Amino acid sequence: MRIQHITIDCASPYELARFWSTVTGWPISAVDEPGDEEVLLEPPDPAMTELLFIRVPEGKAGKNRVHLDLVPTERTRDEEVARLTAAGATVAADHRTPEGRGWVVLADPEGNEFCVEQER
């Protein structure tokens, strides 16, 4: 088995996909447009799991039961946190330690949590 999509329920699929396109650098599918019920982010490698954003009527309630842990590849963790908060994320929890270890829990514009880990 292979995981095809990680699906994120949301109120505004295209707008949230634009935010996550900024996070990942992955483009929105050329067939998707504002107002669509489903919007796909296409990873650079077709073997990778895609991110799919689907419109749902109910809002987010409570903490995510599943979330993404992201590791920076081109910047430091702290640079990524600054970049993503400038793009619309909010800091939900900060678990950085004085010696530089740890992670930051961010929330996307619709409140879905994700973590930015320390760079490798």
Short mmCIF file of N, CA, C and O in Angstrom, two decimals:
data_model
loop_
_atom_site.label_atom_id
_atom_site.label_comp_id
_atom_site.label_asym_id
_atom_site.label_seq_id
_atom_site.Cartn_x
_atom_site.Cartn_y
_atom_site.Cartn_z
N MET A 1 0.83 -1.18 0.00
CA MET A 1 0.00 0.00 0.00
C MET A 1 0.88 1.24 0.00
O MET A 1 1.95 1.26 0.57
N ARG A 2 0.36 2.27 -0.60
CA ARG A 2 1.01 3.57 -0.66
C ARG A 2 -0.03 4.63 -0.31
O ARG A 2 -1.17 4.54 -0.72
N ILE A 3 0.35 5.60 0.47
CA ILE A 3 -0.56 6.69 0.81
C ILE A 3 -0.59 7.66 -0.36
O ILE A 3 0.44 8.23 -0.73
N GLN A 4 -1.75 7.84 -0.97
CA GLN A 4 -1.92 8.73 -2.12
C GLN A 4 -1.99 10.20 -1.70
O GLN A 4 -1.31 11.04 -2.25
N HIS A 5 -2.89 10.48 -0.71
CA HIS A 5 -3.11 11.86 -0.26
C HIS A 5 -3.07 11.93 1.25
O HIS A 5 -3.48 10.99 1.92
N ILE A 6 -2.68 13.06 1.75
CA ILE A 6 -3.03 13.48 3.09
C ILE A 6 -4.09 14.55 2.86
O ILE A 6 -3.84 15.54 2.17
N THR A 7 -5.28 14.31 3.37
CA THR A 7 -6.42 15.18 3.10
C THR A 7 -6.67 16.10 4.28
O THR A 7 -6.70 15.66 5.43
N ILE A 8 -6.85 17.37 3.98
CA ILE A 8 -7.10 18.38 5.00
C ILE A 8 -8.47 18.99 4.74
O ILE A 8 -8.69 19.60 3.68
N ASP A 9 -9.39 18.80 5.68
CA ASP A 9 -10.70 19.43 5.60
C ASP A 9 -10.54 20.91 5.88
O ASP A 9 -9.76 21.31 6.75
N CYS A 10 -11.30 21.75 5.16
CA CYS A 10 -11.17 23.19 5.34
C CYS A 10 -12.38 23.92 4.78
O CYS A 10 -13.21 23.33 4.09
N ALA A 11 -12.45 25.22 5.06
CA ALA A 11 -13.53 26.05 4.56
C ALA A 11 -13.20 26.61 3.17
O ALA A 11 -14.09 26.79 2.35
N SER A 12 -11.93 26.88 2.92
CA SER A 12 -11.50 27.53 1.67
C SER A 12 -10.33 26.77 1.06
O SER A 12 -9.16 27.12 1.28
N PRO A 13 -10.62 25.71 0.30
CA PRO A 13 -9.54 24.86 -0.22
C PRO A 13 -8.46 25.58 -1.02
O PRO A 13 -7.27 25.34 -0.80
N TYR A 14 -8.84 26.44 -1.93
CA TYR A 14 -7.83 27.07 -2.77
C TYR A 14 -6.93 27.99 -1.94
O TYR A 14 -5.70 27.97 -2.08
N GLU A 15 -7.54 28.78 -1.05
CA GLU A 15 -6.76 29.71 -0.24
C GLU A 15 -5.83 28.95 0.71
O GLU A 15 -4.67 29.33 0.89
N LEU A 16 -6.33 27.86 1.32
CA LEU A 16 -5.47 27.11 2.22
C LEU A 16 -4.37 26.38 1.43
O LEU A 16 -3.23 26.29 1.89
N ALA A 17 -4.69 25.89 0.24
CA ALA A 17 -3.67 25.26 -0.61
C ALA A 17 -2.59 26.27 -0.98
O ALA A 17 -1.41 25.91 -1.04
N ARG A 18 -2.96 27.53 -1.20
CA ARG A 18 -1.95 28.56 -1.50
C ARG A 18 -1.00 28.73 -0.32
O ARG A 18 0.22 28.84 -0.51
N PHE A 19 -1.54 28.74 0.90
CA PHE A 19 -0.67 28.83 2.07
C PHE A 19 0.28 27.64 2.11
O PHE A 19 1.49 27.81 2.28
N TRP A 20 -0.25 26.42 1.94
CA TRP A 20 0.58 25.23 2.02
C TRP A 20 1.54 25.12 0.84
O TRP A 20 2.61 24.53 0.95
N SER A 21 1.21 25.73 -0.29
CA SER A 21 2.15 25.81 -1.40
C SER A 21 3.35 26.66 -1.00
O SER A 21 4.49 26.33 -1.33
N THR A 22 3.10 27.73 -0.24
CA THR A 22 4.19 28.55 0.29
C THR A 22 5.03 27.74 1.27
O THR A 22 6.26 27.82 1.26
N VAL A 23 4.38 26.96 2.13
CA VAL A 23 5.10 26.14 3.11
C VAL A 23 6.01 25.14 2.41
O VAL A 23 7.19 25.03 2.74
N THR A 24 5.45 24.38 1.46
CA THR A 24 6.18 23.26 0.86
C THR A 24 6.97 23.60 -0.40
O THR A 24 7.89 22.87 -0.76
N GLY A 25 6.56 24.65 -1.09
CA GLY A 25 7.14 24.94 -2.40
C GLY A 25 6.50 24.15 -3.51
O GLY A 25 6.90 24.25 -4.67
N TRP A 26 5.47 23.35 -3.19
CA TRP A 26 4.79 22.54 -4.20
C TRP A 26 3.72 23.37 -4.89
O TRP A 26 3.00 24.13 -4.24
N PRO A 27 3.54 23.18 -6.20
CA PRO A 27 2.52 23.95 -6.90
C PRO A 27 1.12 23.37 -6.71
O PRO A 27 0.94 22.18 -6.48
N ILE A 28 0.15 24.27 -6.84
CA ILE A 28 -1.25 23.85 -6.91
C ILE A 28 -1.45 23.23 -8.29
O ILE A 28 -0.93 23.73 -9.29
N SER A 29 -2.21 22.16 -8.36
CA SER A 29 -2.49 21.50 -9.63
C SER A 29 -3.03 22.50 -10.64
O SER A 29 -3.86 23.36 -10.30
N ALA A 30 -2.57 22.40 -11.87
CA ALA A 30 -2.98 23.32 -12.94
C ALA A 30 -4.48 23.23 -13.23
O ALA A 30 -5.05 24.17 -13.79
N VAL A 31 -5.13 22.15 -12.86
CA VAL A 31 -6.57 22.01 -13.12
C VAL A 31 -7.43 22.61 -12.01
O VAL A 31 -8.64 22.72 -12.16
N ASP A 32 -6.82 23.00 -10.90
CA ASP A 32 -7.58 23.55 -9.78
C ASP A 32 -7.59 25.08 -9.85
O ASP A 32 -6.64 25.70 -10.32
N GLU A 33 -8.69 25.66 -9.34
CA GLU A 33 -8.84 27.12 -9.36
C GLU A 33 -9.66 27.57 -8.17
O GLU A 33 -10.31 26.76 -7.50
N PRO A 34 -9.63 28.88 -7.86
CA PRO A 34 -10.41 29.39 -6.73
C PRO A 34 -11.88 28.97 -6.85
O PRO A 34 -12.46 28.96 -7.93
N GLY A 35 -12.46 28.61 -5.71
CA GLY A 35 -13.86 28.19 -5.68
C GLY A 35 -14.06 26.70 -5.81
O GLY A 35 -15.16 26.19 -5.56
N ASP A 36 -13.02 25.95 -6.21
CA ASP A 36 -13.16 24.49 -6.34
C ASP A 36 -13.40 23.86 -4.97
O ASP A 36 -12.92 24.36 -3.95
N GLU A 37 -14.10 22.75 -4.96
CA GLU A 37 -14.39 22.01 -3.74
C GLU A 37 -13.18 21.22 -3.25
O GLU A 37 -13.07 20.92 -2.06
N GLU A 38 -12.30 20.83 -4.17
CA GLU A 38 -11.08 20.09 -3.85
C GLU A 38 -9.92 20.74 -4.59
O GLU A 38 -10.04 21.09 -5.76
N VAL A 39 -8.79 20.88 -3.90
CA VAL A 39 -7.59 21.47 -4.50
C VAL A 39 -6.39 20.62 -4.10
O VAL A 39 -6.24 20.26 -2.93
N LEU A 40 -5.56 20.29 -5.08
CA LEU A 40 -4.43 19.39 -4.88
C LEU A 40 -3.10 20.13 -4.98
O LEU A 40 -2.90 20.94 -5.88
N LEU A 41 -2.19 19.81 -4.04
CA LEU A 41 -0.80 20.25 -4.17
C LEU A 41 -0.01 19.07 -4.71
O LEU A 41 -0.11 17.96 -4.20
N GLU A 42 0.78 19.34 -5.74
CA GLU A 42 1.54 18.28 -6.40
C GLU A 42 3.00 18.33 -5.98
O GLU A 42 3.71 19.29 -6.27
N PRO A 43 3.48 17.28 -5.30
CA PRO A 43 4.89 17.25 -4.89
C PRO A 43 5.80 17.09 -6.11
O PRO A 43 5.36 16.64 -7.17
N PRO A 44 7.07 17.44 -5.96
CA PRO A 44 7.99 17.37 -7.10
C PRO A 44 8.24 15.94 -7.58
O PRO A 44 8.55 15.73 -8.75
N ASP A 45 8.10 14.97 -6.70
CA ASP A 45 8.30 13.56 -7.05
C ASP A 45 6.93 12.88 -7.05
O ASP A 45 6.25 12.85 -6.04
N PRO A 46 6.49 12.33 -8.20
CA PRO A 46 5.18 11.70 -8.28
C PRO A 46 4.99 10.54 -7.30
O PRO A 46 3.86 10.15 -7.00
N ALA A 47 6.07 10.00 -6.76
CA ALA A 47 5.96 8.90 -5.79
C ALA A 47 5.63 9.42 -4.39
O ALA A 47 5.30 8.64 -3.51
N MET A 48 5.75 10.73 -4.19
CA MET A 48 5.48 11.31 -2.87
C MET A 48 3.98 11.45 -2.65
O MET A 48 3.20 11.55 -3.60
N THR A 49 3.59 11.50 -1.38
CA THR A 49 2.20 11.68 -1.01
C THR A 49 1.78 13.12 -1.31
O THR A 49 2.49 14.07 -0.99
N GLU A 50 0.60 13.27 -1.92
CA GLU A 50 0.07 14.58 -2.26
C GLU A 50 -0.71 15.16 -1.09
O GLU A 50 -1.17 14.42 -0.22
N LEU A 51 -0.89 16.48 -1.08
CA LEU A 51 -1.75 17.14 -0.11
C LEU A 51 -3.03 17.56 -0.82
O LEU A 51 -2.98 18.24 -1.85
N LEU A 52 -4.17 17.14 -0.27
CA LEU A 52 -5.47 17.42 -0.87
C LEU A 52 -6.31 18.22 0.12
O LEU A 52 -6.45 17.82 1.28
N PHE A 53 -6.86 19.32 -0.32
CA PHE A 53 -7.67 20.20 0.51
C PHE A 53 -9.12 20.09 0.04
O PHE A 53 -9.40 20.32 -1.14
N ILE A 54 -10.01 19.74 0.96
CA ILE A 54 -11.42 19.51 0.61
C ILE A 54 -12.31 20.42 1.46
O ILE A 54 -12.16 20.48 2.68
N ARG A 55 -13.27 21.08 0.79
CA ARG A 55 -14.21 21.95 1.49
C ARG A 55 -15.19 21.10 2.31
O ARG A 55 -15.74 20.12 1.81
N VAL A 56 -15.35 21.47 3.57
CA VAL A 56 -16.35 20.85 4.44
C VAL A 56 -17.16 21.96 5.11
O VAL A 56 -16.66 23.08 5.28
N PRO A 57 -18.40 21.68 5.48
CA PRO A 57 -19.25 22.74 6.05
C PRO A 57 -18.91 23.10 7.49
O PRO A 57 -19.11 24.24 7.91
N GLU A 58 -18.41 22.14 8.26
CA GLU A 58 -18.13 22.42 9.67
C GLU A 58 -16.73 22.98 9.84
O GLU A 58 -15.83 22.70 9.08
N GLY A 59 -16.57 23.80 10.88
CA GLY A 59 -15.27 24.36 11.20
C GLY A 59 -14.44 23.40 12.02
O GLY A 59 -14.93 22.39 12.53
N LYS A 60 -13.17 23.72 12.17
CA LYS A 60 -12.27 22.90 12.98
C LYS A 60 -12.68 23.02 14.45
O LYS A 60 -12.96 24.10 14.93
N ALA A 61 -12.70 21.89 15.12
CA ALA A 61 -13.04 21.88 16.55
C ALA A 61 -12.03 21.01 17.28
O ALA A 61 -11.90 19.83 16.98
N GLY A 62 -11.27 21.60 18.19
CA GLY A 62 -10.32 20.82 18.96
C GLY A 62 -8.97 20.65 18.29
O GLY A 62 -8.72 21.18 17.22
N LYS A 63 -8.14 19.88 18.96
CA LYS A 63 -6.78 19.64 18.50
C LYS A 63 -6.78 18.59 17.39
O LYS A 63 -7.57 17.66 17.41
N ASN A 64 -5.87 18.76 16.42
CA ASN A 64 -5.72 17.75 15.37
C ASN A 64 -5.36 16.41 15.99
O ASN A 64 -4.58 16.34 16.93
N ARG A 65 -5.88 15.33 15.43
CA ARG A 65 -5.48 14.00 15.85
C ARG A 65 -4.27 13.52 15.04
O ARG A 65 -3.56 12.62 15.45
N VAL A 66 -4.05 14.12 13.87
CA VAL A 66 -2.91 13.83 13.01
C VAL A 66 -2.35 15.18 12.57
O VAL A 66 -3.11 16.10 12.29
N HIS A 67 -1.02 15.29 12.55
CA HIS A 67 -0.43 16.53 12.05
C HIS A 67 0.87 16.22 11.33
O HIS A 67 1.41 15.12 11.45
N LEU A 68 1.37 17.19 10.59
CA LEU A 68 2.63 17.04 9.85
C LEU A 68 3.77 17.59 10.70
O LEU A 68 3.65 18.63 11.33
N ASP A 69 4.90 16.87 10.70
CA ASP A 69 6.15 17.34 11.28
C ASP A 69 7.08 17.67 10.12
O ASP A 69 7.42 16.79 9.33
N LEU A 70 7.46 18.93 10.01
CA LEU A 70 8.28 19.38 8.89
C LEU A 70 9.70 19.66 9.36
O LEU A 70 9.91 20.22 10.44
N VAL A 71 10.67 19.29 8.53
CA VAL A 71 12.08 19.53 8.81
C VAL A 71 12.62 20.45 7.71
O VAL A 71 12.54 20.11 6.53
N PRO A 72 13.16 21.61 8.08
CA PRO A 72 13.69 22.53 7.08
C PRO A 72 14.85 21.91 6.30
O PRO A 72 15.67 21.19 6.86
N THR A 73 14.89 22.22 5.01
CA THR A 73 15.98 21.74 4.16
C THR A 73 16.85 22.87 3.62
O THR A 73 17.98 22.63 3.22
N GLU A 74 16.31 24.08 3.57
CA GLU A 74 17.05 25.20 2.99
C GLU A 74 17.28 26.34 3.97
O GLU A 74 18.00 27.28 3.65
N ARG A 75 16.65 26.28 5.15
CA ARG A 75 16.78 27.32 6.16
C ARG A 75 16.84 26.65 7.52
O ARG A 75 16.62 25.46 7.66
N THR A 76 17.09 27.44 8.54
CA THR A 76 17.05 26.90 9.89
C THR A 76 15.58 26.82 10.35
O THR A 76 14.69 27.42 9.73
N ARG A 77 15.37 26.11 11.43
CA ARG A 77 14.03 26.03 12.02
C ARG A 77 13.50 27.42 12.32
O ARG A 77 12.38 27.76 11.98
N ASP A 78 14.34 28.24 12.95
CA ASP A 78 13.90 29.57 13.35
C ASP A 78 13.60 30.46 12.14
O ASP A 78 12.64 31.25 12.16
N GLU A 79 14.40 30.34 11.09
CA GLU A 79 14.12 31.08 9.85
C GLU A 79 12.80 30.62 9.24
O GLU A 79 12.02 31.44 8.74
N GLU A 80 12.54 29.31 9.27
CA GLU A 80 11.27 28.79 8.74
C GLU A 80 10.08 29.28 9.55
O GLU A 80 9.06 29.65 9.00
N VAL A 81 10.22 29.27 10.88
CA VAL A 81 9.13 29.76 11.72
C VAL A 81 8.83 31.22 11.38
O VAL A 81 7.66 31.60 11.22
N ALA A 82 9.85 32.03 11.22
CA ALA A 82 9.65 33.44 10.86
C ALA A 82 8.99 33.56 9.48
O ALA A 82 8.07 34.36 9.29
N ARG A 83 9.45 32.77 8.52
CA ARG A 83 8.89 32.80 7.15
C ARG A 83 7.43 32.40 7.16
O ARG A 83 6.58 33.04 6.54
N LEU A 84 7.10 31.33 7.90
CA LEU A 84 5.73 30.82 7.89
C LEU A 84 4.77 31.70 8.68
O LEU A 84 3.61 31.85 8.29
N THR A 85 5.24 32.31 9.75
CA THR A 85 4.35 33.25 10.46
C THR A 85 4.11 34.48 9.59
O THR A 85 3.00 35.01 9.58
N ALA A 86 5.09 34.92 8.83
CA ALA A 86 4.89 36.04 7.90
C ALA A 86 3.89 35.66 6.80
O ALA A 86 3.18 36.53 6.29
N ALA A 87 3.82 34.37 6.47
CA ALA A 87 2.90 33.89 5.43
C ALA A 87 1.49 33.65 5.96
O ALA A 87 0.59 33.35 5.18
N GLY A 88 1.29 33.74 7.29
CA GLY A 88 -0.06 33.58 7.83
C GLY A 88 -0.22 32.54 8.91
O GLY A 88 -1.31 32.39 9.46
N ALA A 89 0.83 31.80 9.23
CA ALA A 89 0.75 30.82 10.33
C ALA A 89 0.80 31.56 11.66
O ALA A 89 1.29 32.69 11.74
N THR A 90 0.32 30.91 12.71
CA THR A 90 0.44 31.45 14.07
C THR A 90 1.15 30.42 14.94
O THR A 90 1.06 29.22 14.69
N VAL A 91 1.86 30.90 15.95
CA VAL A 91 2.55 30.01 16.88
C VAL A 91 1.52 29.49 17.88
O VAL A 91 0.89 30.27 18.59
N ALA A 92 1.37 28.16 17.93
CA ALA A 92 0.45 27.53 18.89
C ALA A 92 1.18 27.10 20.15
O ALA A 92 0.61 27.13 21.24
N ALA A 93 2.44 26.68 20.01
CA ALA A 93 3.26 26.27 21.15
C ALA A 93 4.72 26.30 20.72
O ALA A 93 5.06 25.95 19.60
N ASP A 94 5.57 26.71 21.65
CA ASP A 94 7.00 26.82 21.35
C ASP A 94 7.75 25.88 22.29
O ASP A 94 7.76 26.08 23.50
N HIS A 95 8.36 24.84 21.70
CA HIS A 95 9.09 23.84 22.48
C HIS A 95 10.59 23.90 22.22
O HIS A 95 11.29 22.91 22.36
N ARG A 96 11.08 25.09 21.82
CA ARG A 96 12.52 25.26 21.63
C ARG A 96 13.18 25.36 23.00
O ARG A 96 12.61 25.89 23.94
N THR A 97 14.40 24.82 23.06
CA THR A 97 15.15 24.85 24.32
C THR A 97 16.30 25.84 24.20
O THR A 97 16.72 26.18 23.09
N PRO A 98 16.84 26.30 25.34
CA PRO A 98 17.95 27.28 25.30
C PRO A 98 19.16 26.79 24.51
O PRO A 98 19.86 27.60 23.90
N GLU A 99 19.41 25.49 24.49
CA GLU A 99 20.57 24.98 23.74
C GLU A 99 20.27 24.80 22.25
O GLU A 99 21.13 24.34 21.50
N GLY A 100 19.07 25.18 21.80
CA GLY A 100 18.77 25.17 20.36
C GLY A 100 17.99 23.98 19.86
O GLY A 100 17.66 23.91 18.68
N ARG A 101 17.68 23.03 20.72
CA ARG A 101 16.91 21.87 20.29
C ARG A 101 15.42 22.20 20.34
O ARG A 101 15.02 23.29 20.69
N GLY A 102 14.58 21.23 19.99
CA GLY A 102 13.14 21.40 20.11
C GLY A 102 12.45 21.76 18.81
O GLY A 102 13.04 21.75 17.75
N TRP A 103 11.18 22.09 18.92
CA TRP A 103 10.32 22.33 17.77
C TRP A 103 9.31 23.42 18.12
O TRP A 103 9.14 23.79 19.27
N VAL A 104 8.63 23.90 17.07
CA VAL A 104 7.58 24.90 17.24
C VAL A 104 6.32 24.35 16.60
O VAL A 104 6.35 23.86 15.47
N VAL A 105 5.21 24.42 17.33
CA VAL A 105 3.91 24.04 16.80
C VAL A 105 3.29 25.29 16.21
O VAL A 105 3.12 26.30 16.90
N LEU A 106 2.99 25.24 14.93
CA LEU A 106 2.31 26.35 14.24
C LEU A 106 0.90 25.91 13.87
O LEU A 106 0.61 24.72 13.82
N ALA A 107 0.06 26.88 13.59
CA ALA A 107 -1.28 26.61 13.06
C ALA A 107 -1.41 27.35 11.74
O ALA A 107 -0.98 28.50 11.61
N ASP A 108 -1.96 26.66 10.73
CA ASP A 108 -2.18 27.30 9.44
C ASP A 108 -3.33 28.30 9.56
O ASP A 108 -3.94 28.42 10.63
N PRO A 109 -3.67 29.04 8.50
CA PRO A 109 -4.71 30.06 8.62
C PRO A 109 -6.09 29.53 9.04
O PRO A 109 -6.92 30.31 9.49
N GLU A 110 -6.34 28.23 8.91
CA GLU A 110 -7.61 27.66 9.37
C GLU A 110 -7.46 26.93 10.70
O GLU A 110 -8.39 26.26 11.14
N GLY A 111 -6.29 27.03 11.33
CA GLY A 111 -6.11 26.47 12.66
C GLY A 111 -5.56 25.06 12.72
O GLY A 111 -5.45 24.49 13.81
N ASN A 112 -5.20 24.47 11.59
CA ASN A 112 -4.63 23.11 11.59
C ASN A 112 -3.18 23.17 12.06
O ASN A 112 -2.36 23.88 11.48
N GLU A 113 -2.86 22.39 13.10
CA GLU A 113 -1.53 22.42 13.68
C GLU A 113 -0.53 21.62 12.84
O GLU A 113 -0.88 20.60 12.25
N PHE A 114 0.71 22.09 12.86
CA PHE A 114 1.84 21.36 12.28
C PHE A 114 3.09 21.78 13.02
O PHE A 114 3.11 22.84 13.65
N CYS A 115 4.12 20.95 12.99
CA CYS A 115 5.35 21.24 13.72
C CYS A 115 6.49 21.54 12.76
O CYS A 115 6.60 20.93 11.70
N VAL A 116 7.33 22.48 13.18
CA VAL A 116 8.59 22.74 12.47
C VAL A 116 9.69 22.28 13.41
O VAL A 116 9.87 22.82 14.49
N GLU A 117 10.37 21.22 12.97
CA GLU A 117 11.43 20.59 13.75
C GLU A 117 12.75 21.33 13.53
O GLU A 117 12.87 22.11 12.60
N GLN A 118 13.73 20.98 14.35
CA GLN A 118 15.07 21.51 14.18
C GLN A 118 15.66 20.95 12.90
O GLN A 118 15.46 19.78 12.55
N GLU A 119 16.39 21.79 12.15
CA GLU A 119 17.04 21.35 10.92
C GLU A 119 18.03 20.23 11.23
O GLU A 119 18.55 20.15 12.33
N ARG A 120 18.30 19.37 10.28
CA ARG A 120 19.21 18.25 10.49
C ARG A 120 20.65 18.67 10.32
O ARG A 120 21.02 19.46 9.58
#
